[in-house]
mmCIF file of C-alpha atoms and ligand atoms in Angstrom:
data_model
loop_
_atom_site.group_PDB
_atom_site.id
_atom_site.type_symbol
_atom_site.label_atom_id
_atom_site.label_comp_id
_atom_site.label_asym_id
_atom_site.label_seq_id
_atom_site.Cartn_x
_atom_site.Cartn_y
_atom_site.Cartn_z
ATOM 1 C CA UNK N 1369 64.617 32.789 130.745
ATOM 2 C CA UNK N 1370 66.036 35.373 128.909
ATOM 3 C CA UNK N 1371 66.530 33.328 125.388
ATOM 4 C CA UNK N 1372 63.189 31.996 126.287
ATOM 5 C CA UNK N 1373 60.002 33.357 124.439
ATOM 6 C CA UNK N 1374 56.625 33.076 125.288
ATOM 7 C CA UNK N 1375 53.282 33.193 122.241
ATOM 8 C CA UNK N 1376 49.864 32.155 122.868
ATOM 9 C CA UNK N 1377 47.469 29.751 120.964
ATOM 10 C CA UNK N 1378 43.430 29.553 120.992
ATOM 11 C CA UNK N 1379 40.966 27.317 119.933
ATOM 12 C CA UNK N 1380 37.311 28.510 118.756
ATOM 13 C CA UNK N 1381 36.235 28.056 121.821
ATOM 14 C CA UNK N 1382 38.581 31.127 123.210
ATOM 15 C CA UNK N 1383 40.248 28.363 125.539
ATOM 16 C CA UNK N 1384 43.707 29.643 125.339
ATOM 17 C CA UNK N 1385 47.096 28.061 125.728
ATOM 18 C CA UNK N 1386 50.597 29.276 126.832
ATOM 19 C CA UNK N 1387 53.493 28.320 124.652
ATOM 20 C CA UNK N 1388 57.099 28.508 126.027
ATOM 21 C CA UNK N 1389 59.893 28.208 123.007
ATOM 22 C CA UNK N 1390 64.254 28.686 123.001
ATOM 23 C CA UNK N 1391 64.381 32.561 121.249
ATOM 24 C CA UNK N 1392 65.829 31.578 117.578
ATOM 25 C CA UNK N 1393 68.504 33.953 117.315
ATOM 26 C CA UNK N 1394 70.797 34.862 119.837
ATOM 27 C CA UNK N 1395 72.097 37.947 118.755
ATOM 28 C CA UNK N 1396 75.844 38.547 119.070
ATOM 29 C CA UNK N 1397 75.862 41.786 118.227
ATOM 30 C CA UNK N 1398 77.395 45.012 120.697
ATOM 31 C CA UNK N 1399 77.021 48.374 120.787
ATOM 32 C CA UNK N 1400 79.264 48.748 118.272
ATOM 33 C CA UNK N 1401 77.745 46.796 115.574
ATOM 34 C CA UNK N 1402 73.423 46.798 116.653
ATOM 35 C CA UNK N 1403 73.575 50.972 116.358
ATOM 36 C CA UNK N 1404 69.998 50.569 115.319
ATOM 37 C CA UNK N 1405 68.865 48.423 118.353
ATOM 38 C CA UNK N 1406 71.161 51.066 120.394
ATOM 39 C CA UNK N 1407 69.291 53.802 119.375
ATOM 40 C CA UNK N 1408 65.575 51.784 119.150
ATOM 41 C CA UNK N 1409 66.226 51.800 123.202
ATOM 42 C CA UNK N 1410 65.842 54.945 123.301
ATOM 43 C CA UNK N 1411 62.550 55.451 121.026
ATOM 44 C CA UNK N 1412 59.427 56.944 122.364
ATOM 45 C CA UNK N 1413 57.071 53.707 122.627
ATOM 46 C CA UNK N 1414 54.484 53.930 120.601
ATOM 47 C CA UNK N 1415 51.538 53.660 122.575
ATOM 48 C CA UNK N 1416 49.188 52.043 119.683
ATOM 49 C CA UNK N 1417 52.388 49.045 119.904
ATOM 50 C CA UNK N 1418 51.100 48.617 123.562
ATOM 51 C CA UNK N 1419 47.486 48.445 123.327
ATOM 52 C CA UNK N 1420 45.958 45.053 124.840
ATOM 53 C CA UNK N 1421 43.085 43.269 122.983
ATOM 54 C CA UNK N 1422 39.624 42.714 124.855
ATOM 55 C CA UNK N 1423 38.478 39.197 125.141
ATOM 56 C CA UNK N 1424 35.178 40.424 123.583
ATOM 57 C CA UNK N 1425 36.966 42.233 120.401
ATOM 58 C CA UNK N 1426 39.159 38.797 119.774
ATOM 59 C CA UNK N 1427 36.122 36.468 119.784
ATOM 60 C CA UNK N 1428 34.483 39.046 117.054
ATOM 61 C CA UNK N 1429 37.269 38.443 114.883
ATOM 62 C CA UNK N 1430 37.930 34.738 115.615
ATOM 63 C CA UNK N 1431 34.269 34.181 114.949
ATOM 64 C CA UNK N 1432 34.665 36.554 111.593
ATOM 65 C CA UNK N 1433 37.545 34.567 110.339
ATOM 66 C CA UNK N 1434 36.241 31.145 111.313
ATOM 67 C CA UNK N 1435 32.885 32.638 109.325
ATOM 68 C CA UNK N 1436 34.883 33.626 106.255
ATOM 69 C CA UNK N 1437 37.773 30.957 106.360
ATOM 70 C CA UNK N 1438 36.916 27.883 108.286
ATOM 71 C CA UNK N 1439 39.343 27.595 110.680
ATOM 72 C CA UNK N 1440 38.064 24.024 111.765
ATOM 73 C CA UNK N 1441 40.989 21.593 113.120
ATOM 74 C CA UNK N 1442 43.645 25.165 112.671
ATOM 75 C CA UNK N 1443 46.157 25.706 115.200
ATOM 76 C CA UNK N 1444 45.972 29.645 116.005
ATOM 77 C CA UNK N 1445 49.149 31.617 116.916
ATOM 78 C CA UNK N 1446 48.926 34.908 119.019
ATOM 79 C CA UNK N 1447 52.602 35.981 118.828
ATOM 80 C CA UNK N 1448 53.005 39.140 119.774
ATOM 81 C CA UNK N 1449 53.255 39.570 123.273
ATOM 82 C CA UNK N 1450 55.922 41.886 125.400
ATOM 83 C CA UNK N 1451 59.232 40.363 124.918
ATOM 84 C CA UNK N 1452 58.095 38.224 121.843
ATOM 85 C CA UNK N 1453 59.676 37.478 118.937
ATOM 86 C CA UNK N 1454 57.373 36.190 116.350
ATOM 87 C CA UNK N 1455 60.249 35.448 114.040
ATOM 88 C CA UNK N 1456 61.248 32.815 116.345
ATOM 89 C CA UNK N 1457 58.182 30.804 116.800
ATOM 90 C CA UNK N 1458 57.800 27.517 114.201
ATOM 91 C CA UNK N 1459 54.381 28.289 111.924
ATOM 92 C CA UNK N 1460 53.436 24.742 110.477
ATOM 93 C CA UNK N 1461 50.882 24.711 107.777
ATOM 94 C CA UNK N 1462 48.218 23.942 110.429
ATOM 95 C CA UNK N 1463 48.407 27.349 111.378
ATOM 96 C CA UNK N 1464 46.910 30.646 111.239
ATOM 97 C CA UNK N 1465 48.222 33.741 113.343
ATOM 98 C CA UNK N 1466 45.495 35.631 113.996
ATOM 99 C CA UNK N 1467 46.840 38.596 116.079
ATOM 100 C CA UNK N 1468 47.167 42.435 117.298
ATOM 101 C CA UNK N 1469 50.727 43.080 116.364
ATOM 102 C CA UNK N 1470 52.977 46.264 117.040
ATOM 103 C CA UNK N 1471 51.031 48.187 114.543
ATOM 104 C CA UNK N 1472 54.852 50.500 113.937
ATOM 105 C CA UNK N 1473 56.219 47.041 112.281
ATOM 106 C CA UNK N 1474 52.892 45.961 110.565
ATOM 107 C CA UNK N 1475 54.389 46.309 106.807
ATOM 108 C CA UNK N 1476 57.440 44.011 107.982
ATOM 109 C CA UNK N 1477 55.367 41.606 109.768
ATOM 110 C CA UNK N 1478 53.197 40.903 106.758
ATOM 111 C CA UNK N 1479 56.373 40.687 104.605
ATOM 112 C CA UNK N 1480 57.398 38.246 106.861
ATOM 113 C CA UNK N 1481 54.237 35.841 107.073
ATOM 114 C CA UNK N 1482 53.746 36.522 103.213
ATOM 115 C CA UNK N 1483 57.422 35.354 102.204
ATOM 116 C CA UNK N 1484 57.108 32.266 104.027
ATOM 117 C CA UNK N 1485 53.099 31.334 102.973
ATOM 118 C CA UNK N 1486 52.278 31.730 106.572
ATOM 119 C CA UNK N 1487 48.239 32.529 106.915
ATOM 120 C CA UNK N 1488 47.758 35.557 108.894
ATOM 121 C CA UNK N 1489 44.631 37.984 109.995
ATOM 122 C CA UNK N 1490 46.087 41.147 111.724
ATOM 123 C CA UNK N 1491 44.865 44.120 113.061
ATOM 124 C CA UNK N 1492 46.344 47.391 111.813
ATOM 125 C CA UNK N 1493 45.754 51.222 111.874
ATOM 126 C CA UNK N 1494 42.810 52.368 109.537
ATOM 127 C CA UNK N 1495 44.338 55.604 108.438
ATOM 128 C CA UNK N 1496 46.721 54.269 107.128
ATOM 129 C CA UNK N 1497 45.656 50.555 105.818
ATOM 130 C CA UNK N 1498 46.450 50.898 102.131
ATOM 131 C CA UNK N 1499 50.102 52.676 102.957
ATOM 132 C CA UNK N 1500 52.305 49.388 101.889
ATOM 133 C CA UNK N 1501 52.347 47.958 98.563
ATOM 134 C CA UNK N 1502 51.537 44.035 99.678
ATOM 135 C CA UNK N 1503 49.773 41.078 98.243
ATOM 136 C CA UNK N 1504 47.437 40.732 100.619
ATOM 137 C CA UNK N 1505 43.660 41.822 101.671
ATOM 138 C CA UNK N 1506 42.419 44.998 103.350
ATOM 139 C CA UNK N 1507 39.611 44.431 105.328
ATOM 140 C CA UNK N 1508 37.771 47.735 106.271
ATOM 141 C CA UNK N 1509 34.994 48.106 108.736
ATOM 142 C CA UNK N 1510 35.782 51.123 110.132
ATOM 143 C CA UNK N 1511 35.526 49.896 114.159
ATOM 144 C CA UNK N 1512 36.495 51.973 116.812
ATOM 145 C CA UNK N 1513 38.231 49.712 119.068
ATOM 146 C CA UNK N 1514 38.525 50.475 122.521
ATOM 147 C CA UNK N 1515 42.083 48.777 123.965
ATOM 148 C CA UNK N 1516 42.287 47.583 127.071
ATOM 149 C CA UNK N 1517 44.365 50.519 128.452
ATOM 150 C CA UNK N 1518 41.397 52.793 127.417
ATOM 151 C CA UNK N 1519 42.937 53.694 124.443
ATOM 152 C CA UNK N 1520 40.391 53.944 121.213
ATOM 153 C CA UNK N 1521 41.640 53.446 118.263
ATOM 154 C CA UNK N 1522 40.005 53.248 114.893
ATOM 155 C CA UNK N 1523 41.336 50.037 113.461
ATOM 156 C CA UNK N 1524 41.206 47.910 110.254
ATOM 157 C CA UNK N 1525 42.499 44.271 109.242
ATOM 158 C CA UNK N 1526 45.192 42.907 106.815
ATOM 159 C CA UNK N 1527 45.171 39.608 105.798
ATOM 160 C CA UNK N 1528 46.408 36.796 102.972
ATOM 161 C CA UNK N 1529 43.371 34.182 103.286
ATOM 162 C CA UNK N 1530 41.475 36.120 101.161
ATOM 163 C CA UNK N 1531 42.433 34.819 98.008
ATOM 164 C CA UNK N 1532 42.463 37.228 95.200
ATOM 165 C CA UNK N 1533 40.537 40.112 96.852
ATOM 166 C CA UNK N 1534 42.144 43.490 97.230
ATOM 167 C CA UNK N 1535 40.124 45.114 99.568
ATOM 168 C CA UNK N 1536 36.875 44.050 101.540
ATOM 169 C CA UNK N 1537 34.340 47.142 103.013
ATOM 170 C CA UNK N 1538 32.341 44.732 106.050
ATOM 171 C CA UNK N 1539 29.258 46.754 106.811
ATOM 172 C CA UNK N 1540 28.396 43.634 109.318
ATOM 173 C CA UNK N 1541 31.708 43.769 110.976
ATOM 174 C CA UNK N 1542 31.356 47.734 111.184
ATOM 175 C CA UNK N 1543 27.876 46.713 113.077
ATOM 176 C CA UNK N 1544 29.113 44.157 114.814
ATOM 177 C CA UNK N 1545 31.507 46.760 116.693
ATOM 178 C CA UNK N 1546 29.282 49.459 116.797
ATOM 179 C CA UNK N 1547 27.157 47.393 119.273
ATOM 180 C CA UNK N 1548 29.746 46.084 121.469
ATOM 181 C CA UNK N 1549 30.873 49.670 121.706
ATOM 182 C CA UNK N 1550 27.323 50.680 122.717
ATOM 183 C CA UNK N 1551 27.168 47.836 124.939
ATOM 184 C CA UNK N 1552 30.718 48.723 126.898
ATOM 185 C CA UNK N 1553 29.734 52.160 127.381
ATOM 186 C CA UNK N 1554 26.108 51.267 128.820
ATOM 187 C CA UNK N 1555 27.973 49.697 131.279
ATOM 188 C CA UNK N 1556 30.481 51.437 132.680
ATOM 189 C CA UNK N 1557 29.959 52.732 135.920
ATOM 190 C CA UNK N 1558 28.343 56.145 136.355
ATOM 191 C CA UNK N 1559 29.870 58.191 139.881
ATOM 192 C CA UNK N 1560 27.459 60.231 141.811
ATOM 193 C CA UNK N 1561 29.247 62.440 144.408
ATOM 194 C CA UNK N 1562 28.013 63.821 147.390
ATOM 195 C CA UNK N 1563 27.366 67.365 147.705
ATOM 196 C CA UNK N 1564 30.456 68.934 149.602
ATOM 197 C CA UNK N 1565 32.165 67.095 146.547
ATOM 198 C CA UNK N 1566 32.675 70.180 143.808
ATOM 199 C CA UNK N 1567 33.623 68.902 140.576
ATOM 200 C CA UNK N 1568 33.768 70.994 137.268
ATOM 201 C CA UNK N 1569 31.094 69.276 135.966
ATOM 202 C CA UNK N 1570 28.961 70.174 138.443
ATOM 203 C CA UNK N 1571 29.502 73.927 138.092
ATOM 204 C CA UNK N 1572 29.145 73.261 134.163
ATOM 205 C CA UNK N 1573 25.682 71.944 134.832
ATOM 206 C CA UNK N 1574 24.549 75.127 136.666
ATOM 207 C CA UNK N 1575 26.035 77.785 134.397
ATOM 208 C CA UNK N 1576 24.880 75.725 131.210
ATOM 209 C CA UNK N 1577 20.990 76.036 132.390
ATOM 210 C CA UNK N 1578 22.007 79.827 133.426
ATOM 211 C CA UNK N 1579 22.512 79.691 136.437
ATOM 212 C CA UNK N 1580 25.926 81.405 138.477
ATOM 213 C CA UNK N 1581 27.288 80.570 141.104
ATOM 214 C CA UNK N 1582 30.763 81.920 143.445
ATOM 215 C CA UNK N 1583 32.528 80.050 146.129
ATOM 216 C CA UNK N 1584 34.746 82.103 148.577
ATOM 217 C CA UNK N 1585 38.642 80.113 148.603
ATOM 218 C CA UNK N 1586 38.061 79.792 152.184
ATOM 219 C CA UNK N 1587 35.448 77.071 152.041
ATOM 220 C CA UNK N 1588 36.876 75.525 149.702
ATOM 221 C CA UNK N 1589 39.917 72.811 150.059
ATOM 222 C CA UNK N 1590 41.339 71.348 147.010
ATOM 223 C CA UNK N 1591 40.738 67.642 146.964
ATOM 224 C CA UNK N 1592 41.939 64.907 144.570
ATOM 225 C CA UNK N 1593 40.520 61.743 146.421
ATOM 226 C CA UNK N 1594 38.134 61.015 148.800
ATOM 227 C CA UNK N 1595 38.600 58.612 151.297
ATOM 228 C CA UNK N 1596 35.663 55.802 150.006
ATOM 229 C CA UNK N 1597 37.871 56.357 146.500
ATOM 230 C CA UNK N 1598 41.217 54.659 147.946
ATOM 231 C CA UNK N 1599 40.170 51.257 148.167
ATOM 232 C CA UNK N 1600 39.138 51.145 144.698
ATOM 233 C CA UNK N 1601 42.114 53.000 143.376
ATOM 234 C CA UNK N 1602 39.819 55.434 141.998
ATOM 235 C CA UNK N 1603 40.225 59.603 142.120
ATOM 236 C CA UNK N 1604 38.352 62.534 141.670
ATOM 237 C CA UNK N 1605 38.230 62.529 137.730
ATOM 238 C CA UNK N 1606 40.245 66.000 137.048
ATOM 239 C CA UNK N 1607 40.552 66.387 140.697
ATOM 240 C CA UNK N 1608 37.583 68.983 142.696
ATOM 241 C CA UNK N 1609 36.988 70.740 145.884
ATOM 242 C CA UNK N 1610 35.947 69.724 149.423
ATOM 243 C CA UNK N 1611 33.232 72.045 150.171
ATOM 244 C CA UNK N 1612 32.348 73.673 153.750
ATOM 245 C CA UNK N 1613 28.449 73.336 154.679
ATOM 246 C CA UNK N 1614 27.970 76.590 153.677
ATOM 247 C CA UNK N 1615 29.732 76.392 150.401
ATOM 248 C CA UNK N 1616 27.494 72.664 149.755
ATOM 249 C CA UNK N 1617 24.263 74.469 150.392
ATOM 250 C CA UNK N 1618 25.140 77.437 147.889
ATOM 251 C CA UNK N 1619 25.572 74.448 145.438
ATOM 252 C CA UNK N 1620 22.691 72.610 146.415
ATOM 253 C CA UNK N 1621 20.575 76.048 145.815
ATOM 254 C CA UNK N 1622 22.324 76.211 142.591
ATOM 255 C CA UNK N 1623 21.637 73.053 141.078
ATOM 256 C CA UNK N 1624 18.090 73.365 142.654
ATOM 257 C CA UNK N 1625 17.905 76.358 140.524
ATOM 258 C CA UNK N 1626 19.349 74.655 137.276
ATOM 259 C CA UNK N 1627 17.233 71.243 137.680
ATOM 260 C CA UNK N 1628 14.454 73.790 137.644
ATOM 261 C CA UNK N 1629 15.482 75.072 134.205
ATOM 262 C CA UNK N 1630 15.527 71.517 133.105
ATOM 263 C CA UNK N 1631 12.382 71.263 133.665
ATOM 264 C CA UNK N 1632 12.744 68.692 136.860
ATOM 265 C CA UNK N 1633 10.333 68.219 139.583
ATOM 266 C CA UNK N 1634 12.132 67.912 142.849
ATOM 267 C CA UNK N 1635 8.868 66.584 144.854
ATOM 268 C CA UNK N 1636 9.844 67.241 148.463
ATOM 269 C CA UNK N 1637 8.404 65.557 151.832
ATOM 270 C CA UNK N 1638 5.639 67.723 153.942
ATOM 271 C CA UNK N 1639 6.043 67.810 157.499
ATOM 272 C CA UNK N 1640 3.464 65.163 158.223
ATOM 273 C CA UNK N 1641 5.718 62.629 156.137
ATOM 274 C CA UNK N 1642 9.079 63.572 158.240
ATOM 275 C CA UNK N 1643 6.825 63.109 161.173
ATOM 276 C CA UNK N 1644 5.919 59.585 159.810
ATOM 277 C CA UNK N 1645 9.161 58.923 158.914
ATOM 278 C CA UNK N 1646 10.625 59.625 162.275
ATOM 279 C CA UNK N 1647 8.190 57.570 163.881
ATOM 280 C CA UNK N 1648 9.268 54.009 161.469
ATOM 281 C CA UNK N 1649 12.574 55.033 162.720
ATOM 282 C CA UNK N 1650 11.754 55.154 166.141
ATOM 283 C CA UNK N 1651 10.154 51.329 166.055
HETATM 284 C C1 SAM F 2087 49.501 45.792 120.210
HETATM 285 S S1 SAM F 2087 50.237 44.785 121.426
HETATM 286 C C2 SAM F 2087 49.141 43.430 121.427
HETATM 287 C C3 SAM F 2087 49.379 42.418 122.458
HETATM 288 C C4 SAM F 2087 48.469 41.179 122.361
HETATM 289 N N1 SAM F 2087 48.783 40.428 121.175
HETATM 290 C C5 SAM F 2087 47.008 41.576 122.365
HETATM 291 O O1 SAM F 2087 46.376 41.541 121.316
HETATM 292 O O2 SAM F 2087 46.492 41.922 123.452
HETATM 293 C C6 SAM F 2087 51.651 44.205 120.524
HETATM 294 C C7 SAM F 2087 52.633 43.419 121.360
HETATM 295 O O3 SAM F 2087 53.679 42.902 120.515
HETATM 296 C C8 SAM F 2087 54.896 42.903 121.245
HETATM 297 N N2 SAM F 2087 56.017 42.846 120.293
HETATM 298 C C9 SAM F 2087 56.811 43.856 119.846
HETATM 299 N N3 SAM F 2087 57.718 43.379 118.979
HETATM 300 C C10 SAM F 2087 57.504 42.030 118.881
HETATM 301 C C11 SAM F 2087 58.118 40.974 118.149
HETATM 302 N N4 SAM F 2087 59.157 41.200 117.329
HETATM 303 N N5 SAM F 2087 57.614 39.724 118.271
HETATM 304 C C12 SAM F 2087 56.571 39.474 119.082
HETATM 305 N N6 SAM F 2087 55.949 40.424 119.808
HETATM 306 C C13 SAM F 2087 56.408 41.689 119.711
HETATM 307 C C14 SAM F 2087 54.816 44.193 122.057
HETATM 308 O O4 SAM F 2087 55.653 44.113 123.184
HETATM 309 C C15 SAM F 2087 53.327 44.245 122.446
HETATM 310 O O5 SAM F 2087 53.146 43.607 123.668
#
């Protein structure tokens, strides 16, 4: 396997395909004479080279190039992908690489695909978009792009199927990736702990509506994971406190106190309800 390389292809449809090819160039350089791949060993990875591309945030762009390019009966190339090596892979003029390269290599990737006629769309770092002098298109739409290790990064596009344009400001795209960013975060998961759980937050909520409150270290443990947590191979976000009864009800009084401030009604049973209640449970 190890001259072996793997890339990916896609149709419009987002069915995707695995391509195995032989590596191009076997290197037969040592130590010796590869100083630079000697010393790229031991380079801090770059975590932006490492960030993985949502399904969701490809078919945006797919659909966007498709929209602007027709990429009817194209074959598209993903290349990059760990262990890659995109210089190895045969582009035929059928082709289009539409990708999320190592963004520390972008300039020389471009090079590459622009030397050869190769069509390309890439992503790339918005900062710095315009830093290379190349003949191709910057497309700008200012998208924060949340990677799949949870990274977000603000992100822009290079590409050469854009003809003669120099740069292209897409206020659609931009809106396009606002709403899927609105859309993530609506759904991730929001954790509600229980109330001999401490967390900073929940002191933060107390003191912000002006309200103090003091817990003595002995009813306190330090806790980074509760047991319901481990099966989901979640923690404690910033770790927290198990609290003793009495150190939960000084809490509870506390945030009693705060949701006050806030202005919420707390609308608590009478006695005549717990007695109804304890009769349903009782039949
Ligand atoms: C930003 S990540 C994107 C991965 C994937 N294309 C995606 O969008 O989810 C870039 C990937 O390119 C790989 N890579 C680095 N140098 C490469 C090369 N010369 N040829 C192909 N892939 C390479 C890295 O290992 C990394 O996995």
């Amino acid at each position: 396997m190890a001259n072996k390389i793997l890339y990916k292809t896609v149709d419009l449809f987002g069915d995707e395909q695995i391509q195995l090819i032989e590596k191009k160039k076997t290197s037969n350089k040592t130590l010796f004479t590869d100083y630079e791949g000697f010393v790229d060993k031991f380079k801090v990875k770059k975590t932006t080279d490492d960030c993985y591309t949502p399904k969701e945030v490809y078919k945006i762009i797919i659909d966007y190039v498709n929209e602007k390019c027709d990429l009817t009966n194209k074959k598209i190339i993903l290349p990059f992908y760990p262990g890659g090596d995109y210089e190895s892979i045969d582009y035929d003029n059928n082709c289009v690489v539409i990708d999320n390269p190592p963004f520390s290599i972008i300039t020389k990737i471009c090079k590459y695909y622009i030397e050869r006629g190769i069509k390309f769309f890439l992503f790339c770092p918005h900062l710095t978009a315009f830093g290379s002098d190349i003949d191709a298109t910057h497309i700008i739409a200012s998208t924060d792009i949340t990677y799949e290790n949870g990274a977000t990064i603000k992100t822009a596009f290079v590409s050469n199927m854009f003809g003669d344009i120099k740069i292209i400001g897409d206020a659609e795209l931009h809106k396009k990736f606002k709403e899927l960013q609105k859309r993530n975060k609506a759904n991730l998961p929001k954790y509600k702990y229980p109330e001999h759980i401490i967390t900073v937050s929940k002191i933060a909520y107390c003191i912000e509506r002006g309200i103090n409150v003091t817990f003595d270290k002995k009813d306190l443990k330090h806790y980074r994971c509760m047991d319901a947590q481990k099966k989901h191979g979640k923690t404690l976000f910033g770790s927290g406190f198990l609290a003793s009864n009495k150190a939960a009800a000084t809490l509870a009084a506390a945030t009693a106190a705060a949701n006050k401030k806030d202005n919420v009604i707390v609308w608590e049973l009478s006695p005549r309800e717990l007695e109804i209640i304890k009769k349903l449970d009782n039949s």
